Amino acid sequence: MDGPSERFEAEPDDTRAAIMKATYEALLKHGYADLTIQRIGDEFAKSKSLLYHHYESKDALLVDFMAFMLEVMEEAVPVEEGETADEKLQVVIDHVFENMLAEDDDFMHAMIELRAQAVHDEAFRESFTKNDEFITDRVREIIADGVAEGTFRDVDPDRAATMFLTFIQGAMFSHATTENADLDVIRGELETYLDLNLLGED
Amino acid sequence: MDGPSERFEAEPDDTRAAIMKATYEALLKHGYADLTIQRIGDEFAKSKSLLYHHYESKDALLVDFMAFMLEVMEEAVPVEEGETADEKLQVVIDHVFENMLAEDDDFMHAMIELRAQAVHDEAFRESFTKNDEFITDRVREIIADGVAEGTFRDVDPDRAATMFLTFIQGAMFSHATTENADLDVIRGELETYLDLNLLGED
């Protein structure tokens, strides 16, 4: 259940992983706006010409970085933990709030800046759409199982998963761009929604 | 209950309003990243030197633009409509989904890019914090009244208002940065939450 930071701590064993680690370090240091291939190269132990050989632009490199982060997330989100559907969903909530949202502030900020590029850049948009679909699919599947096994009320798994993802996005966006987002309160309200709406508990 | 677009249609009657209109037009055309004072000047009928006289930088002008947008929003959000607390809250939801979220895509995109600046710029951060507090305060007040008058269950108005704002932020962010956000489903899920959590209806 490692977060992205931990993923980068080990010495990377192939060129792409080494480039991704350098990109991560450069993003933390400079943010999206001041990031350049040169600055990513400064974090890269191997020959800088490798960077230019693999990627034609900063944005091409960052789109691959997003794909890499999705792979990291897919490996990190726990899929085998928990017995019943509500326990499995709780594991996903714990993962999101303890790993993704509690990620180093600089990294979360860089991800918000990257995501803002998606408003006008098709490749970024596709990348974040895939990213969100991964979490939504996982949650939809847990909810559908929960309805089938009778743990959850007869809700529409598609709609409930959309609600879940929308809420997580709002938590991330508010936390990164304002002073007053309280992640503990936000997490508590998500759990209240799940209790009321999915479990039918009061 | 006019949205921001309508607010700018009338011929502005003072210099600040004229600068704000020019900023709005330039943001729609160029987005945040490619916006310059020169390009704002191109949308401005009066002498361009007025722009430089009033604002020392693009970001200073944009921070004032955010304050102006907050004033527009404060005027636009309906406060007198609806009899009971649940009707008043429904009016706010209608306003948010029909005006703010259905705003011209280019404008919504520009706002997301502006908000992304808040991750590293204190002035933008303060501005968006105020912006969010305005909506949260309005919702908190309606919920507190609803609890007092017995329309709503005995929920914590602070926590419920945080939930509401987080959800709206997520709707805006998902809608602007991915392909698959369905605003009708998202709105329906927010209304379901309010029915279950506030009204205690099933």
mmCIF file of C-alpha atoms in Angstrom:
data_model
loop_
_atom_site.group_PDB
_atom_site.id
_atom_site.type_symbol
_atom_site.label_atom_id
_atom_site.label_comp_id
_atom_site.label_asym_id
_atom_site.label_seq_id
_atom_site.Cartn_x
_atom_site.Cartn_y
_atom_site.Cartn_z
ATOM 1 C CA MET A 1 0.000 0.000 0.000
ATOM 2 C CA ASP A 2 2.875 2.353 -0.802
ATOM 3 C CA GLY A 3 2.098 5.878 -1.977
ATOM 4 C CA PRO A 4 3.847 7.434 -4.976
ATOM 5 C CA SER A 5 6.656 8.894 -2.840
ATOM 6 C CA GLU A 6 7.710 5.485 -1.564
ATOM 7 C CA ARG A 7 7.536 4.144 -5.090
ATOM 8 C CA PHE A 8 10.369 6.464 -6.104
ATOM 9 C CA GLU A 9 12.675 5.825 -3.180
ATOM 10 C CA ALA A 10 14.287 2.656 -4.426
ATOM 11 C CA GLU A 11 16.993 3.030 -7.049
ATOM 12 C CA PRO A 12 15.191 2.609 -10.355
ATOM 13 C CA ASP A 13 16.456 -0.319 -12.399
ATOM 14 C CA ASP A 14 15.544 0.752 -15.924
ATOM 15 C CA THR A 15 15.829 3.906 -18.009
ATOM 16 C CA ARG A 16 12.125 4.781 -18.061
ATOM 17 C CA ALA A 17 11.826 4.377 -14.295
ATOM 18 C CA ALA A 18 14.943 6.546 -13.853
ATOM 19 C CA ILE A 19 13.439 9.242 -16.104
ATOM 20 C CA MET A 20 10.171 9.065 -14.152
ATOM 21 C CA LYS A 21 12.039 9.471 -10.860
ATOM 22 C CA ALA A 22 13.921 12.495 -12.259
ATOM 23 C CA THR A 23 10.608 13.978 -13.480
ATOM 24 C CA TYR A 24 9.069 13.472 -10.049
ATOM 25 C CA GLU A 25 12.013 15.168 -8.316
ATOM 26 C CA ALA A 26 11.996 18.076 -10.792
ATOM 27 C CA LEU A 27 8.210 18.539 -10.429
ATOM 28 C CA LEU A 28 8.591 18.697 -6.628
ATOM 29 C CA LYS A 29 11.352 21.286 -6.915
ATOM 30 C CA HIS A 30 10.025 23.530 -9.646
ATOM 31 C CA GLY A 31 6.274 22.881 -10.128
ATOM 32 C CA TYR A 32 4.722 22.480 -13.557
ATOM 33 C CA ALA A 33 5.100 26.058 -14.795
ATOM 34 C CA ASP A 34 8.858 26.223 -14.221
ATOM 35 C CA LEU A 35 9.609 22.673 -15.275
ATOM 36 C CA THR A 36 11.893 22.196 -18.293
ATOM 37 C CA ILE A 37 13.508 19.134 -19.862
ATOM 38 C CA GLN A 38 16.825 20.696 -18.789
ATOM 39 C CA ARG A 39 15.680 20.713 -15.145
ATOM 40 C CA ILE A 40 14.468 17.121 -15.376
ATOM 41 C CA GLY A 41 17.916 16.325 -16.834
ATOM 42 C CA ASP A 42 19.515 17.914 -13.766
ATOM 43 C CA GLU A 43 17.847 15.228 -11.602
ATOM 44 C CA PHE A 44 18.885 12.442 -13.961
ATOM 45 C CA ALA A 45 22.068 10.478 -13.251
ATOM 46 C CA LYS A 46 22.421 8.992 -16.739
ATOM 47 C CA SER A 47 23.210 10.848 -19.970
ATOM 48 C CA LYS A 48 20.803 13.720 -20.597
ATOM 49 C CA SER A 49 20.716 12.878 -24.312
ATOM 50 C CA LEU A 50 18.635 9.833 -23.342
ATOM 51 C CA LEU A 51 15.844 12.202 -22.287
ATOM 52 C CA TYR A 52 15.760 13.949 -25.647
ATOM 53 C CA HIS A 53 15.975 10.588 -27.387
ATOM 54 C CA HIS A 54 12.884 9.272 -25.584
ATOM 55 C CA TYR A 55 10.669 12.387 -25.442
ATOM 56 C CA GLU A 56 10.160 15.146 -27.977
ATOM 57 C CA SER A 57 8.787 17.706 -25.504
ATOM 58 C CA LYS A 58 8.160 18.390 -21.839
ATOM 59 C CA ASP A 59 4.456 17.657 -22.283
ATOM 60 C CA ALA A 60 5.148 14.322 -24.046
ATOM 61 C CA LEU A 61 7.331 13.354 -21.090
ATOM 62 C CA LEU A 62 4.646 14.452 -18.621
ATOM 63 C CA VAL A 63 1.930 12.467 -20.405
ATOM 64 C CA ASP A 64 4.129 9.388 -20.004
ATOM 65 C CA PHE A 65 4.705 10.397 -16.386
ATOM 66 C CA MET A 66 0.917 10.373 -15.897
ATOM 67 C CA ALA A 67 0.721 6.879 -17.415
ATOM 68 C CA PHE A 68 3.501 5.771 -15.060
ATOM 69 C CA MET A 69 1.670 7.268 -12.069
ATOM 70 C CA LEU A 70 -1.456 5.364 -13.109
ATOM 71 C CA GLU A 71 0.559 2.114 -13.131
ATOM 72 C CA VAL A 72 1.900 2.988 -9.667
ATOM 73 C CA MET A 73 -1.636 3.694 -8.444
ATOM 74 C CA GLU A 74 -2.993 0.471 -9.946
ATOM 75 C CA GLU A 75 -0.345 -1.483 -8.071
ATOM 76 C CA ALA A 76 -0.850 0.463 -4.853
ATOM 77 C CA VAL A 77 -4.652 0.421 -4.485
ATOM 78 C CA PRO A 78 -5.434 -2.592 -2.324
ATOM 79 C CA VAL A 79 -7.758 -5.086 -4.025
ATOM 80 C CA GLU A 80 -7.565 -8.168 -1.840
ATOM 81 C CA GLU A 81 -8.145 -6.656 1.598
ATOM 82 C CA GLY A 82 -11.466 -6.757 3.457
ATOM 83 C CA GLU A 83 -14.091 -9.522 3.581
ATOM 84 C CA THR A 84 -17.414 -7.822 2.904
ATOM 85 C CA ALA A 85 -18.115 -5.024 0.426
ATOM 86 C CA ASP A 86 -18.255 -2.346 3.120
ATOM 87 C CA GLU A 87 -14.866 -3.420 4.479
ATOM 88 C CA LYS A 88 -13.413 -3.370 0.953
ATOM 89 C CA LEU A 89 -14.781 0.114 0.350
ATOM 90 C CA GLN A 90 -13.363 1.270 3.674
ATOM 91 C CA VAL A 91 -9.935 -0.010 2.578
ATOM 92 C CA VAL A 92 -10.178 2.115 -0.592
ATOM 93 C CA ILE A 93 -11.235 5.182 1.446
ATOM 94 C CA ASP A 94 -8.338 4.641 3.866
ATOM 95 C CA HIS A 95 -5.977 4.320 0.921
ATOM 96 C CA VAL A 96 -7.220 7.487 -0.774
ATOM 97 C CA PHE A 97 -7.133 9.649 2.356
ATOM 98 C CA GLU A 98 -3.976 8.219 3.915
ATOM 99 C CA ASN A 99 -1.891 7.908 0.761
ATOM 100 C CA MET A 100 -3.162 10.039 -2.077
ATOM 101 C CA LEU A 101 -4.496 13.022 -0.137
ATOM 102 C CA ALA A 102 -1.810 12.909 2.545
ATOM 103 C CA GLU A 103 0.876 12.792 -0.137
ATOM 104 C CA ASP A 104 3.628 15.369 0.123
ATOM 105 C CA ASP A 105 2.048 18.801 -0.483
ATOM 106 C CA ASP A 106 4.500 19.698 -3.235
ATOM 107 C CA PHE A 107 3.609 16.556 -5.132
ATOM 108 C CA MET A 108 -0.152 17.069 -4.723
ATOM 109 C CA HIS A 109 0.275 20.647 -5.909
ATOM 110 C CA ALA A 110 2.186 19.506 -8.991
ATOM 111 C CA MET A 111 -0.585 17.015 -9.775
ATOM 112 C CA ILE A 112 -3.236 19.761 -9.562
ATOM 113 C CA GLU A 113 -1.192 21.933 -11.921
ATOM 114 C CA LEU A 114 -0.813 18.994 -14.313
ATOM 115 C CA ARG A 115 -4.521 18.316 -14.146
ATOM 116 C CA ALA A 116 -5.285 21.961 -14.930
ATOM 117 C CA GLN A 117 -3.484 21.406 -18.267
ATOM 118 C CA ALA A 118 -6.238 18.904 -19.072
ATOM 119 C CA VAL A 119 -8.699 21.749 -19.622
ATOM 120 C CA HIS A 120 -7.004 22.575 -22.941
ATOM 121 C CA ASP A 121 -4.752 19.605 -23.742
ATOM 122 C CA GLU A 122 -6.356 16.451 -25.147
ATOM 123 C CA ALA A 123 -3.506 14.093 -24.139
ATOM 124 C CA PHE A 124 -3.590 15.243 -20.510
ATOM 125 C CA ARG A 125 -7.371 15.010 -20.557
ATOM 126 C CA GLU A 126 -7.295 11.402 -21.764
ATOM 127 C CA SER A 127 -4.695 10.574 -19.177
ATOM 128 C CA PHE A 128 -6.704 11.954 -16.234
ATOM 129 C CA THR A 129 -9.903 10.412 -17.594
ATOM 130 C CA LYS A 130 -8.183 6.986 -17.448
ATOM 131 C CA ASN A 131 -6.878 7.779 -13.999
ATOM 132 C CA ASP A 132 -10.372 8.606 -12.683
ATOM 133 C CA GLU A 133 -11.923 5.621 -14.461
ATOM 134 C CA PHE A 134 -9.566 3.298 -12.651
ATOM 135 C CA ILE A 135 -10.789 4.416 -9.209
ATOM 136 C CA THR A 136 -14.429 4.638 -10.354
ATOM 137 C CA ASP A 137 -14.317 1.106 -11.835
ATOM 138 C CA ARG A 138 -12.835 -0.335 -8.648
ATOM 139 C CA VAL A 139 -15.485 1.364 -6.473
ATOM 140 C CA ARG A 140 -18.335 0.428 -8.866
ATOM 141 C CA GLU A 141 -17.272 -3.219 -8.715
ATOM 142 C CA ILE A 142 -17.171 -3.261 -4.904
ATOM 143 C CA ILE A 143 -20.602 -1.601 -4.703
ATOM 144 C CA ALA A 144 -22.115 -3.976 -7.297
ATOM 145 C CA ASP A 145 -20.770 -6.958 -5.299
ATOM 146 C CA GLY A 146 -22.146 -5.420 -2.110
ATOM 147 C CA VAL A 147 -25.603 -5.047 -3.642
ATOM 148 C CA ALA A 148 -25.461 -8.638 -4.987
ATOM 149 C CA GLU A 149 -24.368 -10.096 -1.643
ATOM 150 C CA GLY A 150 -26.970 -8.052 0.255
ATOM 151 C CA THR A 151 -24.483 -5.962 2.275
ATOM 152 C CA PHE A 152 -25.621 -2.795 0.513
ATOM 153 C CA ARG A 153 -29.056 -1.472 -0.308
ATOM 154 C CA ASP A 154 -30.247 -1.707 -3.898
ATOM 155 C CA VAL A 155 -28.440 1.411 -5.150
ATOM 156 C CA ASP A 156 -27.189 2.034 -8.695
ATOM 157 C CA PRO A 157 -23.450 1.163 -8.519
ATOM 158 C CA ASP A 158 -22.639 3.526 -11.428
ATOM 159 C CA ARG A 159 -24.212 6.523 -9.718
ATOM 160 C CA ALA A 160 -22.796 5.725 -6.283
ATOM 161 C CA ALA A 161 -19.291 5.305 -7.767
ATOM 162 C CA THR A 162 -19.640 8.658 -9.560
ATOM 163 C CA MET A 163 -20.606 10.254 -6.255
ATOM 164 C CA PHE A 164 -17.568 8.710 -4.573
ATOM 165 C CA LEU A 165 -15.135 9.918 -7.250
ATOM 166 C CA THR A 166 -16.655 13.415 -7.402
ATOM 167 C CA PHE A 167 -16.257 13.732 -3.665
ATOM 168 C CA ILE A 168 -12.605 12.583 -3.725
ATOM 169 C CA GLN A 169 -11.842 15.061 -6.508
ATOM 170 C CA GLY A 170 -13.436 17.860 -4.525
ATOM 171 C CA ALA A 171 -11.401 16.910 -1.444
ATOM 172 C CA MET A 172 -8.181 16.986 -3.466
ATOM 173 C CA PHE A 173 -9.007 20.242 -5.253
ATOM 174 C CA SER A 174 -10.200 22.110 -2.125
ATOM 175 C CA HIS A 175 -7.267 20.844 -0.075
ATOM 176 C CA ALA A 176 -4.767 22.009 -2.697
ATOM 177 C CA THR A 177 -6.261 25.413 -3.559
ATOM 178 C CA THR A 178 -7.797 26.836 -0.368
ATOM 179 C CA GLU A 179 -6.871 27.321 3.278
ATOM 180 C CA ASN A 180 -9.912 25.838 4.908
ATOM 181 C CA ALA A 181 -10.399 22.285 3.643
ATOM 182 C CA ASP A 182 -10.506 19.888 6.622
ATOM 183 C CA LEU A 183 -9.686 16.419 5.320
ATOM 184 C CA ASP A 184 -10.853 14.721 8.538
ATOM 185 C CA VAL A 185 -14.292 16.325 8.280
ATOM 186 C CA ILE A 186 -14.471 15.580 4.552
ATOM 187 C CA ARG A 187 -13.547 11.934 5.122
ATOM 188 C CA GLY A 188 -16.113 11.671 7.936
ATOM 189 C CA GLU A 189 -18.847 13.057 5.667
ATOM 190 C CA LEU A 190 -17.971 10.558 2.910
ATOM 191 C CA GLU A 191 -18.230 7.741 5.453
ATOM 192 C CA THR A 192 -21.584 9.122 6.664
ATOM 193 C CA TYR A 193 -22.866 9.115 3.084
ATOM 194 C CA LEU A 194 -21.779 5.509 2.636
ATOM 195 C CA ASP A 195 -23.402 4.485 5.930
ATOM 196 C CA LEU A 196 -26.692 6.151 5.029
ATOM 197 C CA ASN A 197 -26.843 5.551 1.319
ATOM 198 C CA LEU A 198 -25.179 2.156 0.913
ATOM 199 C CA LEU A 199 -25.612 0.403 4.252
ATOM 200 C CA GLY A 200 -28.900 2.135 5.144
ATOM 201 C CA GLU A 201 -27.594 2.711 8.675
ATOM 202 C CA ASP A 202 -28.364 5.732 10.744
ATOM 203 C CA MET B 1 -29.969 34.985 -11.036
ATOM 204 C CA ASP B 2 -27.665 35.906 -13.907
ATOM 205 C CA GLY B 3 -24.443 33.943 -14.398
ATOM 206 C CA PRO B 4 -21.089 35.651 -14.954
ATOM 207 C CA SER B 5 -21.502 35.705 -18.756
ATOM 208 C CA GLU B 6 -24.683 37.754 -18.569
ATOM 209 C CA ARG B 7 -23.034 40.072 -16.078
ATOM 210 C CA PHE B 8 -20.534 41.130 -18.733
ATOM 211 C CA GLU B 9 -22.975 41.678 -21.575
ATOM 212 C CA ALA B 10 -24.143 45.139 -20.659
ATOM 213 C CA GLU B 11 -21.804 48.004 -21.501
ATOM 214 C CA PRO B 12 -19.774 48.561 -18.333
ATOM 215 C CA ASP B 13 -20.194 52.038 -16.868
ATOM 216 C CA ASP B 14 -16.925 52.487 -14.988
ATOM 217 C CA THR B 15 -13.239 51.889 -15.627
ATOM 218 C CA ARG B 16 -12.816 48.910 -13.295
ATOM 219 C CA ALA B 17 -15.873 47.158 -14.756
ATOM 220 C CA ALA B 18 -14.537 47.843 -18.271
ATOM 221 C CA ILE B 19 -11.141 46.351 -17.317
ATOM 222 C CA MET B 20 -12.888 43.318 -15.808
ATOM 223 C CA LYS B 21 -14.895 42.813 -18.984
ATOM 224 C CA ALA B 22 -11.727 43.043 -21.084
ATOM 225 C CA THR B 23 -10.016 40.530 -18.759
ATOM 226 C CA TYR B 24 -12.954 38.154 -19.078
ATOM 227 C CA GLU B 25 -12.889 38.377 -22.898
ATOM 228 C CA ALA B 26 -9.107 37.889 -23.024
ATOM 229 C CA LEU B 27 -9.283 34.888 -20.641
ATOM 230 C CA LEU B 28 -11.946 33.271 -22.870
ATOM 231 C CA LYS B 29 -9.814 33.814 -25.976
ATOM 232 C CA HIS B 30 -6.361 32.924 -24.680
ATOM 233 C CA GLY B 31 -6.692 30.976 -21.400
ATOM 234 C CA TYR B 32 -4.530 31.752 -18.378
ATOM 235 C CA ALA B 33 -1.178 30.569 -19.706
ATOM 236 C CA ASP B 34 -1.254 32.754 -22.820
ATOM 237 C CA LEU B 35 -2.848 35.774 -21.194
ATOM 238 C CA THR B 36 -0.835 39.006 -21.150
ATOM 239 C CA ILE B 37 -1.669 42.571 -20.122
ATOM 240 C CA GLN B 38 -1.201 43.441 -23.808
ATOM 241 C CA ARG B 39 -3.916 40.936 -24.795
ATOM 242 C CA ILE B 40 -6.255 42.262 -22.112
ATOM 243 C CA GLY B 41 -5.532 45.716 -23.539
ATOM 244 C CA ASP B 42 -6.594 44.469 -26.980
ATOM 245 C CA GLU B 43 -10.102 43.833 -25.569
ATOM 246 C CA PHE B 44 -10.212 47.221 -23.854
ATOM 247 C CA ALA B 45 -11.880 50.158 -25.614
ATOM 248 C CA LYS B 46 -10.317 52.880 -23.451
ATOM 249 C CA SER B 47 -6.647 53.895 -23.304
ATOM 250 C CA LYS B 48 -4.374 50.919 -22.561
ATOM 251 C CA SER B 49 -2.246 53.088 -20.287
ATOM 252 C CA LEU B 50 -5.149 52.934 -17.796
ATOM 253 C CA LEU B 51 -4.463 49.215 -17.392
ATOM 254 C CA TYR B 52 -0.826 49.751 -16.488
ATOM 255 C CA HIS B 53 -1.810 52.618 -14.219
ATOM 256 C CA HIS B 54 -4.200 50.400 -12.226
ATOM 257 C CA TYR B 55 -2.322 47.082 -12.123
ATOM 258 C CA GLU B 56 1.370 46.369 -11.791
ATOM 259 C CA SER B 57 1.206 42.828 -13.202
ATOM 260 C CA LYS B 58 -1.037 40.282 -14.885
ATOM 261 C CA ASP B 59 -1.435 38.406 -11.596
ATOM 262 C CA ALA B 60 -2.372 41.586 -9.681
ATOM 263 C CA LEU B 61 -5.056 42.231 -12.283
ATOM 264 C CA LEU B 62 -6.276 38.623 -12.063
ATOM 265 C CA VAL B 63 -6.490 38.735 -8.260
ATOM 266 C CA ASP B 64 -8.740 41.791 -8.629
ATOM 267 C CA PHE B 65 -10.677 39.918 -11.317
ATOM 268 C CA MET B 66 -11.281 37.118 -8.768
ATOM 269 C CA ALA B 67 -12.551 39.688 -6.235
ATOM 270 C CA PHE B 68 -14.841 41.103 -8.918
ATOM 271 C CA MET B 69 -16.137 37.605 -9.761
ATOM 272 C CA LEU B 70 -16.865 37.052 -6.066
ATOM 273 C CA GLU B 71 -18.929 40.272 -6.012
ATOM 274 C CA VAL B 72 -20.781 39.059 -9.124
ATOM 275 C CA MET B 73 -21.423 35.698 -7.467
ATOM 276 C CA GLU B 74 -22.593 37.319 -4.229
ATOM 277 C CA GLU B 75 -25.134 39.348 -6.180
ATOM 278 C CA ALA B 76 -26.188 36.387 -8.319
ATOM 279 C CA VAL B 77 -26.724 33.680 -5.690
ATOM 280 C CA PRO B 78 -30.397 33.839 -4.768
ATOM 281 C CA VAL B 79 -30.996 34.491 -1.060
ATOM 282 C CA GLU B 80 -34.684 35.338 -0.846
ATOM 283 C CA GLU B 81 -36.192 32.474 -2.803
ATOM 284 C CA GLY B 82 -37.787 29.399 -1.239
ATOM 285 C CA GLU B 83 -39.936 29.135 1.906
ATOM 286 C CA THR B 84 -38.491 26.229 3.863
ATOM 287 C CA ALA B 85 -34.814 25.343 4.303
ATOM 288 C CA ASP B 86 -34.997 22.453 1.819
ATOM 289 C CA GLU B 87 -36.508 24.737 -0.830
ATOM 290 C CA LYS B 88 -33.802 27.347 -0.178
ATOM 291 C CA LEU B 89 -31.080 24.722 -0.509
ATOM 292 C CA GLN B 90 -32.645 23.467 -3.738
ATOM 293 C CA VAL B 91 -32.501 27.032 -5.109
ATOM 294 C CA VAL B 92 -28.750 27.139 -4.356
ATOM 295 C CA ILE B 93 -28.231 23.743 -6.022
ATOM 296 C CA ASP B 94 -30.186 24.885 -9.083
ATOM 297 C CA HIS B 95 -28.102 28.030 -9.218
ATOM 298 C CA VAL B 96 -24.799 26.186 -8.948
ATOM 299 C CA PHE B 97 -25.618 23.549 -11.564
ATOM 300 C CA GLU B 98 -27.546 25.754 -13.984
ATOM 301 C CA ASN B 99 -25.328 28.827 -13.821
ATOM 302 C CA MET B 100 -21.874 28.086 -12.489
ATOM 303 C CA LEU B 101 -21.344 24.596 -13.858
ATOM 304 C CA ALA B 102 -23.231 25.207 -17.100
ATOM 305 C CA GLU B 103 -21.188 28.348 -17.691
ATOM 306 C CA ASP B 104 -19.443 28.620 -21.028
ATOM 307 C CA ASP B 105 -16.767 25.891 -21.162
ATOM 308 C CA ASP B 106 -13.995 28.344 -22.025
ATOM 309 C CA PHE B 107 -14.793 30.393 -18.956
ATOM 310 C CA MET B 108 -14.971 27.364 -16.647
ATOM 311 C CA HIS B 109 -11.636 26.194 -18.037
ATOM 312 C CA ALA B 110 -10.049 29.582 -17.390
ATOM 313 C CA MET B 111 -11.325 29.474 -13.799
ATOM 314 C CA ILE B 112 -9.781 26.030 -13.247
ATOM 315 C CA GLU B 113 -6.451 27.299 -14.589
ATOM 316 C CA LEU B 114 -6.679 30.338 -12.318
ATOM 317 C CA ARG B 115 -7.487 28.121 -9.359
ATOM 318 C CA ALA B 116 -4.491 25.917 -10.118
ATOM 319 C CA GLN B 117 -2.316 29.011 -9.526
ATOM 320 C CA ALA B 118 -3.593 28.935 -5.942
ATOM 321 C CA VAL B 119 -1.403 25.923 -5.197
ATOM 322 C CA HIS B 120 1.689 28.153 -5.208
ATOM 323 C CA ASP B 121 0.369 31.740 -5.048
ATOM 324 C CA GLU B 122 -0.827 33.094 -1.711
ATOM 325 C CA ALA B 123 -2.993 35.883 -3.197
ATOM 326 C CA PHE B 124 -4.872 33.469 -5.477
ATOM 327 C CA ARG B 125 -5.227 31.075 -2.564
ATOM 328 C CA GLU B 126 -6.785 33.723 -0.340
ATOM 329 C CA SER B 127 -9.075 34.743 -3.145
ATOM 330 C CA PHE B 128 -10.414 31.225 -3.768
ATOM 331 C CA THR B 129 -10.667 30.571 -0.030
ATOM 332 C CA LYS B 130 -12.992 33.606 0.241
ATOM 333 C CA ASN B 131 -14.900 32.421 -2.793
ATOM 334 C CA ASP B 132 -15.510 28.979 -1.265
ATOM 335 C CA GLU B 133 -16.329 30.438 2.130
ATOM 336 C CA PHE B 134 -19.089 32.511 0.603
ATOM 337 C CA ILE B 135 -20.923 29.442 -0.724
ATOM 338 C CA THR B 136 -20.164 27.391 2.394
ATOM 339 C CA ASP B 137 -21.460 30.153 4.712
ATOM 340 C CA ARG B 138 -24.680 30.482 2.727
ATOM 341 C CA VAL B 139 -25.274 26.718 2.806
ATOM 342 C CA ARG B 140 -24.339 26.435 6.499
ATOM 343 C CA GLU B 141 -26.853 29.163 7.363
ATOM 344 C CA ILE B 142 -29.668 27.462 5.420
ATOM 345 C CA ILE B 143 -28.891 24.103 7.050
ATOM 346 C CA ALA B 144 -28.711 25.628 10.562
ATOM 347 C CA ASP B 145 -32.095 27.310 9.978
ATOM 348 C CA GLY B 146 -33.480 24.001 8.686
ATOM 349 C CA VAL B 147 -32.330 22.166 11.808
ATOM 350 C CA ALA B 148 -33.756 24.924 14.039
ATOM 351 C CA GLU B 149 -37.131 24.936 12.270
ATOM 352 C CA GLY B 150 -37.292 21.117 12.266
ATOM 353 C CA THR B 151 -37.223 20.677 8.478
ATOM 354 C CA PHE B 152 -33.850 18.932 8.710
ATOM 355 C CA ARG B 153 -32.564 16.239 11.016
ATOM 356 C CA ASP B 154 -30.150 17.236 13.762
ATOM 357 C CA VAL B 155 -27.006 17.286 11.598
ATOM 358 C CA ASP B 156 -23.911 19.444 12.151
ATOM 359 C CA PRO B 157 -24.409 22.399 9.747
ATOM 360 C CA ASP B 158 -20.628 22.957 9.477
ATOM 361 C CA ARG B 159 -19.945 19.387 8.384
ATOM 362 C CA ALA B 160 -22.914 19.212 6.023
ATOM 363 C CA ALA B 161 -21.901 22.520 4.381
ATOM 364 C CA THR B 162 -18.333 21.211 3.949
ATOM 365 C CA MET B 163 -19.724 18.111 2.273
ATOM 366 C CA PHE B 164 -21.816 20.250 -0.046
ATOM 367 C CA LEU B 165 -18.884 22.475 -1.077
ATOM 368 C CA THR B 166 -16.506 19.531 -1.533
ATOM 369 C CA PHE B 167 -19.004 17.872 -3.816
ATOM 370 C CA ILE B 168 -19.512 21.020 -5.909
ATOM 371 C CA GLN B 169 -15.736 21.438 -6.253
ATOM 372 C CA GLY B 170 -15.395 17.839 -7.383
ATOM 373 C CA ALA B 171 -18.174 18.321 -9.951
ATOM 374 C CA MET B 172 -16.438 21.385 -11.344
ATOM 375 C CA PHE B 173 -12.974 19.835 -11.389
ATOM 376 C CA SER B 174 -14.074 16.498 -12.929
ATOM 377 C CA HIS B 175 -16.245 18.237 -15.496
ATOM 378 C CA ALA B 176 -13.386 20.510 -16.589
ATOM 379 C CA THR B 177 -10.539 17.970 -16.666
ATOM 380 C CA THR B 178 -12.012 14.624 -17.781
ATOM 381 C CA GLU B 179 -14.298 13.271 -20.491
ATOM 382 C CA ASN B 180 -16.683 11.284 -18.376
ATOM 383 C CA ALA B 181 -18.197 13.556 -15.735
ATOM 384 C CA ASP B 182 -22.002 13.453 -16.003
ATOM 385 C CA LEU B 183 -23.349 16.595 -14.330
ATOM 386 C CA ASP B 184 -26.931 15.273 -14.274
ATOM 387 C CA VAL B 185 -25.871 12.144 -12.378
ATOM 388 C CA ILE B 186 -23.651 14.202 -10.058
ATOM 389 C CA ARG B 187 -26.478 16.621 -9.308
ATOM 390 C CA GLY B 188 -28.880 13.719 -8.695
ATOM 391 C CA GLU B 189 -26.454 12.138 -6.222
ATOM 392 C CA LEU B 190 -26.073 15.423 -4.332
ATOM 393 C CA GLU B 191 -29.875 15.669 -4.084
ATOM 394 C CA THR B 192 -30.017 12.038 -2.876
ATOM 395 C CA TYR B 193 -27.479 12.851 -0.167
ATOM 396 C CA LEU B 194 -29.537 15.840 0.948
ATOM 397 C CA ASP B 195 -32.749 13.767 0.994
ATOM 398 C CA LEU B 196 -31.161 11.021 3.065
ATOM 399 C CA ASN B 197 -28.868 12.997 5.300
ATOM 400 C CA LEU B 198 -30.762 16.234 5.879
ATOM 401 C CA LEU B 199 -34.425 15.372 5.354
ATOM 402 C CA GLY B 200 -34.116 11.744 6.497
ATOM 403 C CA GLU B 201 -36.223 10.654 3.537
ATOM 404 C CA ASP B 202 -35.743 7.460 1.642
#
